PDB file of C-alpha atoms in Angstrom:
ATOM      1  CA  UNK A 294      78.111  43.932  -2.527  1.00  0.00           C
ATOM      2  CA  UNK A 295      77.420  43.475  -6.255  1.00  0.00           C
ATOM      3  CA  UNK A 296      79.212  40.302  -6.547  1.00  0.00           C
ATOM      4  CA  UNK A 297      77.250  38.655  -3.615  1.00  0.00           C
ATOM      5  CA  UNK A 298      74.061  39.876  -5.167  1.00  0.00           C
ATOM      6  CA  UNK A 299      74.781  38.487  -8.565  1.00  0.00           C
ATOM      7  CA  UNK A 300      75.735  35.014  -7.066  1.00  0.00           C
ATOM      8  CA  UNK A 301      72.557  34.919  -5.030  1.00  0.00           C
ATOM      9  CA  UNK A 302      70.399  35.847  -8.163  1.00  0.00           C
ATOM     10  CA  UNK A 303      72.196  33.259 -10.525  1.00  0.00           C
ATOM     11  CA  UNK A 304      71.665  30.497  -7.737  1.00  0.00           C
ATOM     12  CA  UNK A 305      68.023  31.162  -7.311  1.00  0.00           C
ATOM     13  CA  UNK A 306      67.539  31.247 -10.921  1.00  0.00           C
ATOM     14  CA  UNK A 307      69.267  27.959 -11.397  1.00  0.00           C
ATOM     15  CA  UNK A 308      67.985  25.940  -8.419  1.00  0.00           C
ATOM     16  CA  UNK A 309      64.604  27.840  -7.971  1.00  0.00           C
ATOM     17  CA  UNK A 310      62.307  26.330  -5.156  1.00  0.00           C
ATOM     18  CA  UNK A 311      65.075  24.094  -4.075  1.00  0.00           C
ATOM     19  CA  UNK A 312      67.330  26.961  -3.061  1.00  0.00           C
ATOM     20  CA  UNK A 313      65.006  28.449  -0.574  1.00  0.00           C
ATOM     21  CA  UNK A 314      63.796  25.130   0.876  1.00  0.00           C
ATOM     22  CA  UNK A 315      67.242  23.323   1.230  1.00  0.00           C
ATOM     23  CA  UNK A 316      69.180  26.381   2.730  1.00  0.00           C
ATOM     24  CA  UNK A 317      66.468  27.681   5.217  1.00  0.00           C
ATOM     25  CA  UNK A 318      68.614  26.561   8.097  1.00  0.00           C
ATOM     26  CA  UNK A 319      72.518  25.711   8.504  1.00  0.00           C
ATOM     27  CA  UNK A 320      75.097  27.101   6.501  1.00  0.00           C
ATOM     28  CA  UNK A 321      73.907  29.277   3.540  1.00  0.00           C
ATOM     29  CA  UNK A 322      75.716  29.469   0.257  1.00  0.00           C
ATOM     30  CA  UNK A 323      75.865  33.178   0.469  1.00  0.00           C
ATOM     31  CA  UNK A 324      78.067  32.890   3.683  1.00  0.00           C
ATOM     32  CA  UNK A 325      80.562  30.888   1.731  1.00  0.00           C
ATOM     33  CA  UNK A 326      80.660  33.383  -1.064  1.00  0.00           C
ATOM     34  CA  UNK A 327      81.260  36.062   1.431  1.00  0.00           C
ATOM     35  CA  UNK A 328      84.039  34.037   3.083  1.00  0.00           C
ATOM     36  CA  UNK A 329      85.752  33.418  -0.218  1.00  0.00           C
ATOM     37  CA  UNK A 330      86.034  37.407  -0.856  1.00  0.00           C
ATOM     38  CA  UNK A 331      87.331  37.764   2.888  1.00  0.00           C
ATOM     39  CA  UNK A 332      89.929  35.115   2.352  1.00  0.00           C
ATOM     40  CA  UNK A 333      91.077  36.613  -0.971  1.00  0.00           C
ATOM     41  CA  UNK A 334      91.593  39.869   0.867  1.00  0.00           C
ATOM     42  CA  UNK A 335      93.417  38.298   3.736  1.00  0.00           C
ATOM     43  CA  UNK A 336      95.755  35.997   1.744  1.00  0.00           C
ATOM     44  CA  UNK A 337      96.704  37.900  -1.272  1.00  0.00           C
ATOM     45  CA  UNK A 338     100.419  37.906  -2.299  1.00  0.00           C
ATOM     46  CA  UNK A 339     102.107  40.860  -3.839  1.00  0.00           C
ATOM     47  CA  UNK A 340     104.322  39.785  -6.741  1.00  0.00           C
ATOM     48  CA  UNK A 341     106.564  41.702  -9.021  1.00  0.00           C
ATOM     49  CA  UNK A 342     103.917  42.589 -11.497  1.00  0.00           C
ATOM     50  CA  UNK A 343     100.700  41.018 -10.107  1.00  0.00           C
ATOM     51  CA  UNK A 344      98.915  40.635  -6.799  1.00  0.00           C
ATOM     52  CA  UNK A 345      98.020  36.927  -6.533  1.00  0.00           C
ATOM     53  CA  UNK A 346      94.910  35.448  -4.528  1.00  0.00           C
ATOM     54  CA  UNK A 347      94.020  31.981  -3.635  1.00  0.00           C
ATOM     55  CA  UNK A 348      92.198  30.027  -6.231  1.00  0.00           C
ATOM     56  CA  UNK A 349      91.321  26.772  -4.175  1.00  0.00           C
ATOM     57  CA  UNK A 350      88.617  26.971  -1.364  1.00  0.00           C
ATOM     58  CA  UNK A 351      87.962  23.747   0.649  1.00  0.00           C
ATOM     59  CA  UNK A 352      84.983  24.048   2.966  1.00  0.00           C
ATOM     60  CA  UNK A 353      84.753  21.825   5.918  1.00  0.00           C
ATOM     61  CA  UNK A 354      80.934  21.060   6.621  1.00  0.00           C
ATOM     62  CA  UNK A 355      78.897  19.191   9.320  1.00  0.00           C
ATOM     63  CA  UNK A 356      77.259  15.949   8.225  1.00  0.00           C
ATOM     64  CA  UNK A 357      73.927  17.654   8.035  1.00  0.00           C
ATOM     65  CA  UNK A 358      75.089  20.631   6.062  1.00  0.00           C
ATOM     66  CA  UNK A 359      77.204  18.425   3.872  1.00  0.00           C
ATOM     67  CA  UNK A 360      74.371  16.117   2.839  1.00  0.00           C
ATOM     68  CA  UNK A 361      72.238  19.384   1.979  1.00  0.00           C
ATOM     69  CA  UNK A 362      75.038  20.830  -0.150  1.00  0.00           C
ATOM     70  CA  UNK A 363      75.188  17.360  -2.050  1.00  0.00           C
ATOM     71  CA  UNK A 364      71.668  17.988  -3.550  1.00  0.00           C
ATOM     72  CA  UNK A 365      73.149  21.005  -5.563  1.00  0.00           C
ATOM     73  CA  UNK A 366      77.019  20.215  -5.469  1.00  0.00           C
ATOM     74  CA  UNK A 367      77.906  20.837  -8.860  1.00  0.00           C
ATOM     75  CA  UNK A 368      75.819  24.047  -9.230  1.00  0.00           C
ATOM     76  CA  UNK A 369      76.979  25.490  -6.048  1.00  0.00           C
ATOM     77  CA  UNK A 370      80.670  24.753  -6.729  1.00  0.00           C
ATOM     78  CA  UNK A 371      80.572  26.156 -10.201  1.00  0.00           C
ATOM     79  CA  UNK A 372      78.668  29.430  -8.956  1.00  0.00           C
ATOM     80  CA  UNK A 373      81.254  29.812  -6.057  1.00  0.00           C
ATOM     81  CA  UNK A 374      84.083  29.424  -8.454  1.00  0.00           C
ATOM     82  CA  UNK A 375      82.680  32.184 -10.472  1.00  0.00           C
ATOM     83  CA  UNK A 376      82.661  34.254  -7.367  1.00  0.00           C
ATOM     84  CA  UNK A 377      86.456  33.739  -7.167  1.00  0.00           C
ATOM     85  CA  UNK A 378      86.764  34.868 -10.719  1.00  0.00           C
ATOM     86  CA  UNK A 379      84.403  37.919 -10.223  1.00  0.00           C
ATOM     87  CA  UNK A 380      86.302  38.876  -6.965  1.00  0.00           C
ATOM     88  CA  UNK A 381      89.651  38.843  -8.654  1.00  0.00           C
ATOM     89  CA  UNK A 382      88.634  40.693 -11.687  1.00  0.00           C
ATOM     90  CA  UNK A 383      86.862  43.377  -9.742  1.00  0.00           C
ATOM     91  CA  UNK A 384      90.135  44.008  -7.750  1.00  0.00           C
ATOM     92  CA  UNK A 385      92.447  43.590 -10.648  1.00  0.00           C
ATOM     93  CA  UNK A 386      94.025  40.564  -8.844  1.00  0.00           C
ATOM     94  CA  UNK A 387      95.348  37.483 -10.580  1.00  0.00           C
ATOM     95  CA  UNK A 388      94.892  33.783  -9.853  1.00  0.00           C
ATOM     96  CA  UNK A 389      97.657  31.300 -10.384  1.00  0.00           C
ATOM     97  CA  UNK A 390      95.425  28.562 -11.668  1.00  0.00           C
ATOM     98  CA  UNK A 391      91.662  27.851 -12.441  1.00  0.00           C
ATOM     99  CA  UNK A 392      89.312  28.508  -9.564  1.00  0.00           C
ATOM    100  CA  UNK A 393      88.242  25.322  -7.441  1.00  0.00           C
ATOM    101  CA  UNK A 394      85.747  25.095  -4.656  1.00  0.00           C
ATOM    102  CA  UNK A 395      85.323  21.709  -2.768  1.00  0.00           C
ATOM    103  CA  UNK A 396      82.881  20.561   0.032  1.00  0.00           C
ATOM    104  CA  UNK A 397      84.478  18.166   2.520  1.00  0.00           C
ATOM    105  CA  UNK A 398      82.778  16.406   5.381  1.00  0.00           C
ATOM    106  CA  UNK A 399      84.054  17.412   8.830  1.00  0.00           C
ATOM    107  CA  UNK A 400      82.470  15.267  11.518  1.00  0.00           C
ATOM    108  CA  UNK A 401      83.887  17.358  14.364  1.00  0.00           C
ATOM    109  CA  UNK A 402      81.934  20.513  13.679  1.00  0.00           C
ATOM    110  CA  UNK A 403      78.147  21.301  14.299  1.00  0.00           C
ATOM    111  CA  UNK A 404      75.606  22.188  12.016  1.00  0.00           C
ATOM    112  CA  UNK A 405      75.522  25.706  10.808  1.00  0.00           C
ATOM    113  CA  UNK A 406      79.306  26.067  11.346  1.00  0.00           C
ATOM    114  CA  UNK A 407      82.069  25.505   8.664  1.00  0.00           C
ATOM    115  CA  UNK A 408      85.819  25.787   7.990  1.00  0.00           C
ATOM    116  CA  UNK A 409      87.524  27.133   5.101  1.00  0.00           C
ATOM    117  CA  UNK A 410      91.036  26.625   3.798  1.00  0.00           C
ATOM    118  CA  UNK A 411      92.125  29.013   0.991  1.00  0.00           C
ATOM    119  CA  UNK A 412      95.263  28.062  -0.898  1.00  0.00           C
ATOM    120  CA  UNK A 413      97.118  29.115  -4.165  1.00  0.00           C
ATOM    121  CA  UNK A 414      97.420  26.217  -6.427  1.00  0.00           C
ATOM    122  CA  UNK A 415      99.210  26.554  -9.773  1.00  0.00           C
ATOM    123  CA  UNK A 416      97.350  25.555 -12.709  1.00  0.00           C
ATOM    124  CA  UNK A 417      98.183  24.919 -16.329  1.00  0.00           C
ATOM    125  CA  UNK A 418      97.665  28.447 -17.672  1.00  0.00           C
ATOM    126  CA  UNK A 419     100.233  30.469 -15.671  1.00  0.00           C
ATOM    127  CA  UNK A 420     102.876  31.110 -18.341  1.00  0.00           C
ATOM    128  CA  UNK A 421     102.243  34.950 -18.555  1.00  0.00           C
ATOM    129  CA  UNK A 422      98.634  34.584 -18.817  1.00  0.00           C
ATOM    130  CA  UNK A 423      96.156  35.791 -16.318  1.00  0.00           C
ATOM    131  CA  UNK A 424      93.842  32.931 -15.530  1.00  0.00           C
ATOM    132  CA  UNK A 425      91.201  35.398 -14.391  1.00  0.00           C
ATOM    133  CA  UNK A 426      90.711  36.855 -17.847  1.00  0.00           C
ATOM    134  CA  UNK A 427      89.786  33.244 -19.213  1.00  0.00           C
ATOM    135  CA  UNK A 428      88.131  31.636 -16.290  1.00  0.00           C
ATOM    136  CA  UNK A 429      84.547  32.958 -17.108  1.00  0.00           C
ATOM    137  CA  UNK A 430      82.801  31.376 -20.090  1.00  0.00           C
ATOM    138  CA  UNK A 431      81.256  33.804 -22.665  1.00  0.00           C
ATOM    139  CA  UNK A 432      77.478  33.809 -23.230  1.00  0.00           C
ATOM    140  CA  UNK A 433      78.066  32.232 -26.612  1.00  0.00           C
ATOM    141  CA  UNK A 434      77.785  28.661 -25.321  1.00  0.00           C
ATOM    142  CA  UNK A 435      76.640  26.893 -22.197  1.00  0.00           C
ATOM    143  CA  UNK A 436      79.381  26.201 -19.843  1.00  0.00           C
ATOM    144  CA  UNK A 437      81.281  22.945 -20.119  1.00  0.00           C
ATOM    145  CA  UNK A 438      84.265  21.137 -18.580  1.00  0.00           C
ATOM    146  CA  UNK A 439      86.584  18.067 -19.068  1.00  0.00           C
ATOM    147  CA  UNK A 440      86.816  15.728 -16.136  1.00  0.00           C
ATOM    148  CA  UNK A 441      89.955  13.597 -15.741  1.00  0.00           C
ATOM    149  CA  UNK A 442      88.897  10.062 -14.816  1.00  0.00           C
ATOM    150  CA  UNK A 443      91.072   7.523 -13.034  1.00  0.00           C
ATOM    151  CA  UNK A 444      89.655   4.044 -12.440  1.00  0.00           C
ATOM    152  CA  UNK A 445      86.237   5.308 -13.523  1.00  0.00           C
ATOM    153  CA  UNK A 446      86.356   8.105 -10.816  1.00  0.00           C
ATOM    154  CA  UNK A 447      86.489  11.936 -11.307  1.00  0.00           C
ATOM    155  CA  UNK A 448      89.825  13.211 -10.139  1.00  0.00           C
ATOM    156  CA  UNK A 449      90.122  16.635 -11.494  1.00  0.00           C
ATOM    157  CA  UNK A 450      87.979  19.122 -13.522  1.00  0.00           C
ATOM    158  CA  UNK A 451      89.170  21.445 -16.300  1.00  0.00           C
ATOM    159  CA  UNK A 452      86.682  24.238 -17.039  1.00  0.00           C
ATOM    160  CA  UNK A 453      86.372  25.119 -20.757  1.00  0.00           C
ATOM    161  CA  UNK A 454      86.340  28.805 -20.004  1.00  0.00           C
ATOM    162  CA  UNK A 455      87.884  30.044 -23.120  1.00  0.00           C
ATOM    163  CA  UNK A 456      87.192  29.729 -26.958  1.00  0.00           C
ATOM    164  CA  UNK A 457      90.444  27.481 -27.432  1.00  0.00           C
ATOM    165  CA  UNK A 458      91.808  25.072 -24.867  1.00  0.00           C
ATOM    166  CA  UNK A 459      94.959  23.183 -25.594  1.00  0.00           C
ATOM    167  CA  UNK A 460      95.553  19.732 -24.199  1.00  0.00           C
ATOM    168  CA  UNK A 461      99.036  18.367 -24.109  1.00  0.00           C
ATOM    169  CA  UNK A 462     102.395  17.712 -22.020  1.00  0.00           C
ATOM    170  CA  UNK A 463     103.651  21.261 -22.239  1.00  0.00           C
ATOM    171  CA  UNK A 464     103.336  23.188 -19.078  1.00  0.00           C
ATOM    172  CA  UNK A 465     101.883  25.977 -21.062  1.00  0.00           C
ATOM    173  CA  UNK A 466      98.864  23.907 -22.059  1.00  0.00           C
ATOM    174  CA  UNK A 467      95.557  24.684 -20.638  1.00  0.00           C
ATOM    175  CA  UNK A 468      95.134  20.936 -19.767  1.00  0.00           C
ATOM    176  CA  UNK A 469      98.454  19.411 -18.887  1.00  0.00           C
ATOM    177  CA  UNK A 470      98.839  15.783 -19.020  1.00  0.00           C
ATOM    178  CA  UNK A 471     101.533  13.890 -17.341  1.00  0.00           C
ATOM    179  CA  UNK A 472     101.342  11.006 -19.718  1.00  0.00           C
ATOM    180  CA  UNK A 473     104.094   9.709 -22.007  1.00  0.00           C
ATOM    181  CA  UNK A 474     101.614   8.929 -24.697  1.00  0.00           C
ATOM    182  CA  UNK A 475     100.580  12.469 -25.024  1.00  0.00           C
ATOM    183  CA  UNK A 476     102.426  14.861 -27.423  1.00  0.00           C
ATOM    184  CA  UNK A 477     103.481  18.128 -26.207  1.00  0.00           C
ATOM    185  CA  UNK A 478     100.634  19.964 -28.165  1.00  0.00           C
ATOM    186  CA  UNK A 479      98.218  16.946 -28.539  1.00  0.00           C
ATOM    187  CA  UNK A 480      94.634  18.313 -29.209  1.00  0.00           C
ATOM    188  CA  UNK A 481      92.474  21.391 -28.828  1.00  0.00           C
ATOM    189  CA  UNK A 482      88.749  21.972 -27.935  1.00  0.00           C
ATOM    190  CA  UNK A 483      87.269  25.007 -29.693  1.00  0.00           C
ATOM    191  CA  UNK A 484      84.027  26.685 -28.821  1.00  0.00           C
ATOM    192  CA  UNK A 485      82.135  27.395 -31.902  1.00  0.00           C
ATOM    193  CA  UNK A 486      78.507  28.741 -32.276  1.00  0.00           C
ATOM    194  CA  UNK A 487      77.412  26.974 -29.133  1.00  0.00           C
ATOM    195  CA  UNK A 488      79.216  23.802 -29.757  1.00  0.00           C
ATOM    196  CA  UNK A 489      82.515  22.414 -28.518  1.00  0.00           C
ATOM    197  CA  UNK A 490      84.758  20.633 -31.059  1.00  0.00           C
ATOM    198  CA  UNK A 491      87.800  18.558 -30.307  1.00  0.00           C
ATOM    199  CA  UNK A 492      90.602  18.449 -33.005  1.00  0.00           C
ATOM    200  CA  UNK A 493      93.827  16.348 -33.000  1.00  0.00           C
ATOM    201  CA  UNK A 494      96.856  18.723 -33.555  1.00  0.00           C
ATOM    202  CA  UNK A 495      99.076  16.238 -35.567  1.00  0.00           C
ATOM    203  CA  UNK A 496      99.892  14.149 -32.351  1.00  0.00           C
ATOM    204  CA  UNK A 497     102.127  11.178 -32.521  1.00  0.00           C
ATOM    205  CA  UNK A 498      99.719   8.611 -31.045  1.00  0.00           C
ATOM    206  CA  UNK A 499      96.369  10.155 -32.090  1.00  0.00           C
ATOM    207  CA  UNK A 500      93.220  11.258 -30.287  1.00  0.00           C
ATOM    208  CA  UNK A 501      90.204   8.910 -29.603  1.00  0.00           C
ATOM    209  CA  UNK A 502      86.685   9.703 -28.782  1.00  0.00           C
ATOM    210  CA  UNK A 503      84.593   6.860 -27.374  1.00  0.00           C
ATOM    211  CA  UNK A 504      87.346   4.505 -28.682  1.00  0.00           C
ATOM    212  CA  UNK A 505      87.435   5.890 -32.205  1.00  0.00           C
ATOM    213  CA  UNK A 506      90.334   7.707 -33.511  1.00  0.00           C
ATOM    214  CA  UNK A 507      89.286  11.298 -34.640  1.00  0.00           C
ATOM    215  CA  UNK A 508      90.651  14.129 -36.651  1.00  0.00           C
ATOM    216  CA  UNK A 509      87.868  16.551 -35.521  1.00  0.00           C
ATOM    217  CA  UNK A 510      84.618  16.101 -33.940  1.00  0.00           C
ATOM    218  CA  UNK A 511      81.735  17.739 -32.193  1.00  0.00           C
ATOM    219  CA  UNK A 512      81.613  16.728 -28.455  1.00  0.00           C
ATOM    220  CA  UNK A 513      78.450  15.512 -27.061  1.00  0.00           C
ATOM    221  CA  UNK A 514      77.601  15.097 -23.177  1.00  0.00           C
ATOM    222  CA  UNK A 515      79.408  12.336 -21.680  1.00  0.00           C
ATOM    223  CA  UNK A 516      81.855  11.720 -24.534  1.00  0.00           C
ATOM    224  CA  UNK A 517      85.130  10.198 -23.475  1.00  0.00           C
ATOM    225  CA  UNK A 518      88.403  11.430 -24.898  1.00  0.00           C
ATOM    226  CA  UNK A 519      91.436   9.197 -24.666  1.00  0.00           C
ATOM    227  CA  UNK A 520      94.876  10.507 -24.990  1.00  0.00           C
ATOM    228  CA  UNK A 521      97.647   7.904 -24.223  1.00  0.00           C
ATOM    229  CA  UNK A 522      96.348   6.323 -21.122  1.00  0.00           C
ATOM    230  CA  UNK A 523      94.487   9.412 -19.974  1.00  0.00           C
ATOM    231  CA  UNK A 524      90.695   9.582 -20.169  1.00  0.00           C
ATOM    232  CA  UNK A 525      88.895  12.961 -20.207  1.00  0.00           C
ATOM    233  CA  UNK A 526      85.108  13.051 -20.028  1.00  0.00           C
ATOM    234  CA  UNK A 527      83.326  16.064 -21.561  1.00  0.00           C
ATOM    235  CA  UNK A 528      80.431  17.450 -19.491  1.00  0.00           C
ATOM    236  CA  UNK A 529      78.085  20.345 -19.915  1.00  0.00           C
ATOM    237  CA  UNK A 530      78.019  22.171 -16.572  1.00  0.00           C
TER     238      UNK A 530
END
């Protein structure tokens, strides 16, 4: 299958020698990619105008496999999330929210085995828009994401998969904030010539980057955006 071949090629290119060495035994990432495609087929829901498929996949791994996956956790999750997007696009299916893949430790299973829970989890871009169409970043810029931080820990990730991402309280926003200090349409992140630029959209309380109020600013790795009491960290994937 082309999707699986593309997945393995991308992964080998990114991780190089580590890919072959780390996954010589136990659960192999290609198994998980194949399982995602099977779960999409098994759990698709036919709507009035669309066929919806799961967008969140939580894999339970043994302690040994989980530890091996942690070596390349970020790259693996990102590439498996791309499999979700590619699988849906190929079949003209839709996602109710951004793709999400997670690896959880399951002490009750043995090395080389895994569990998979596939669910439909609504995301911020479901108001008449197909998430599938905007999930894959274009080659114009490296992939990036905003990470929601709570007490210094990452709680949720928002891929910057389109050229313009709106942040605000409105349900139609790409990044929805349940924060009274956020305006309905508070700020936007634009992708321009390989850069990501954040701009305030005339919000009531303003937008801060690294504790400085901004009108517009190019984002750098690790920059922290503060909107109300919400903190988002910009990361290159």
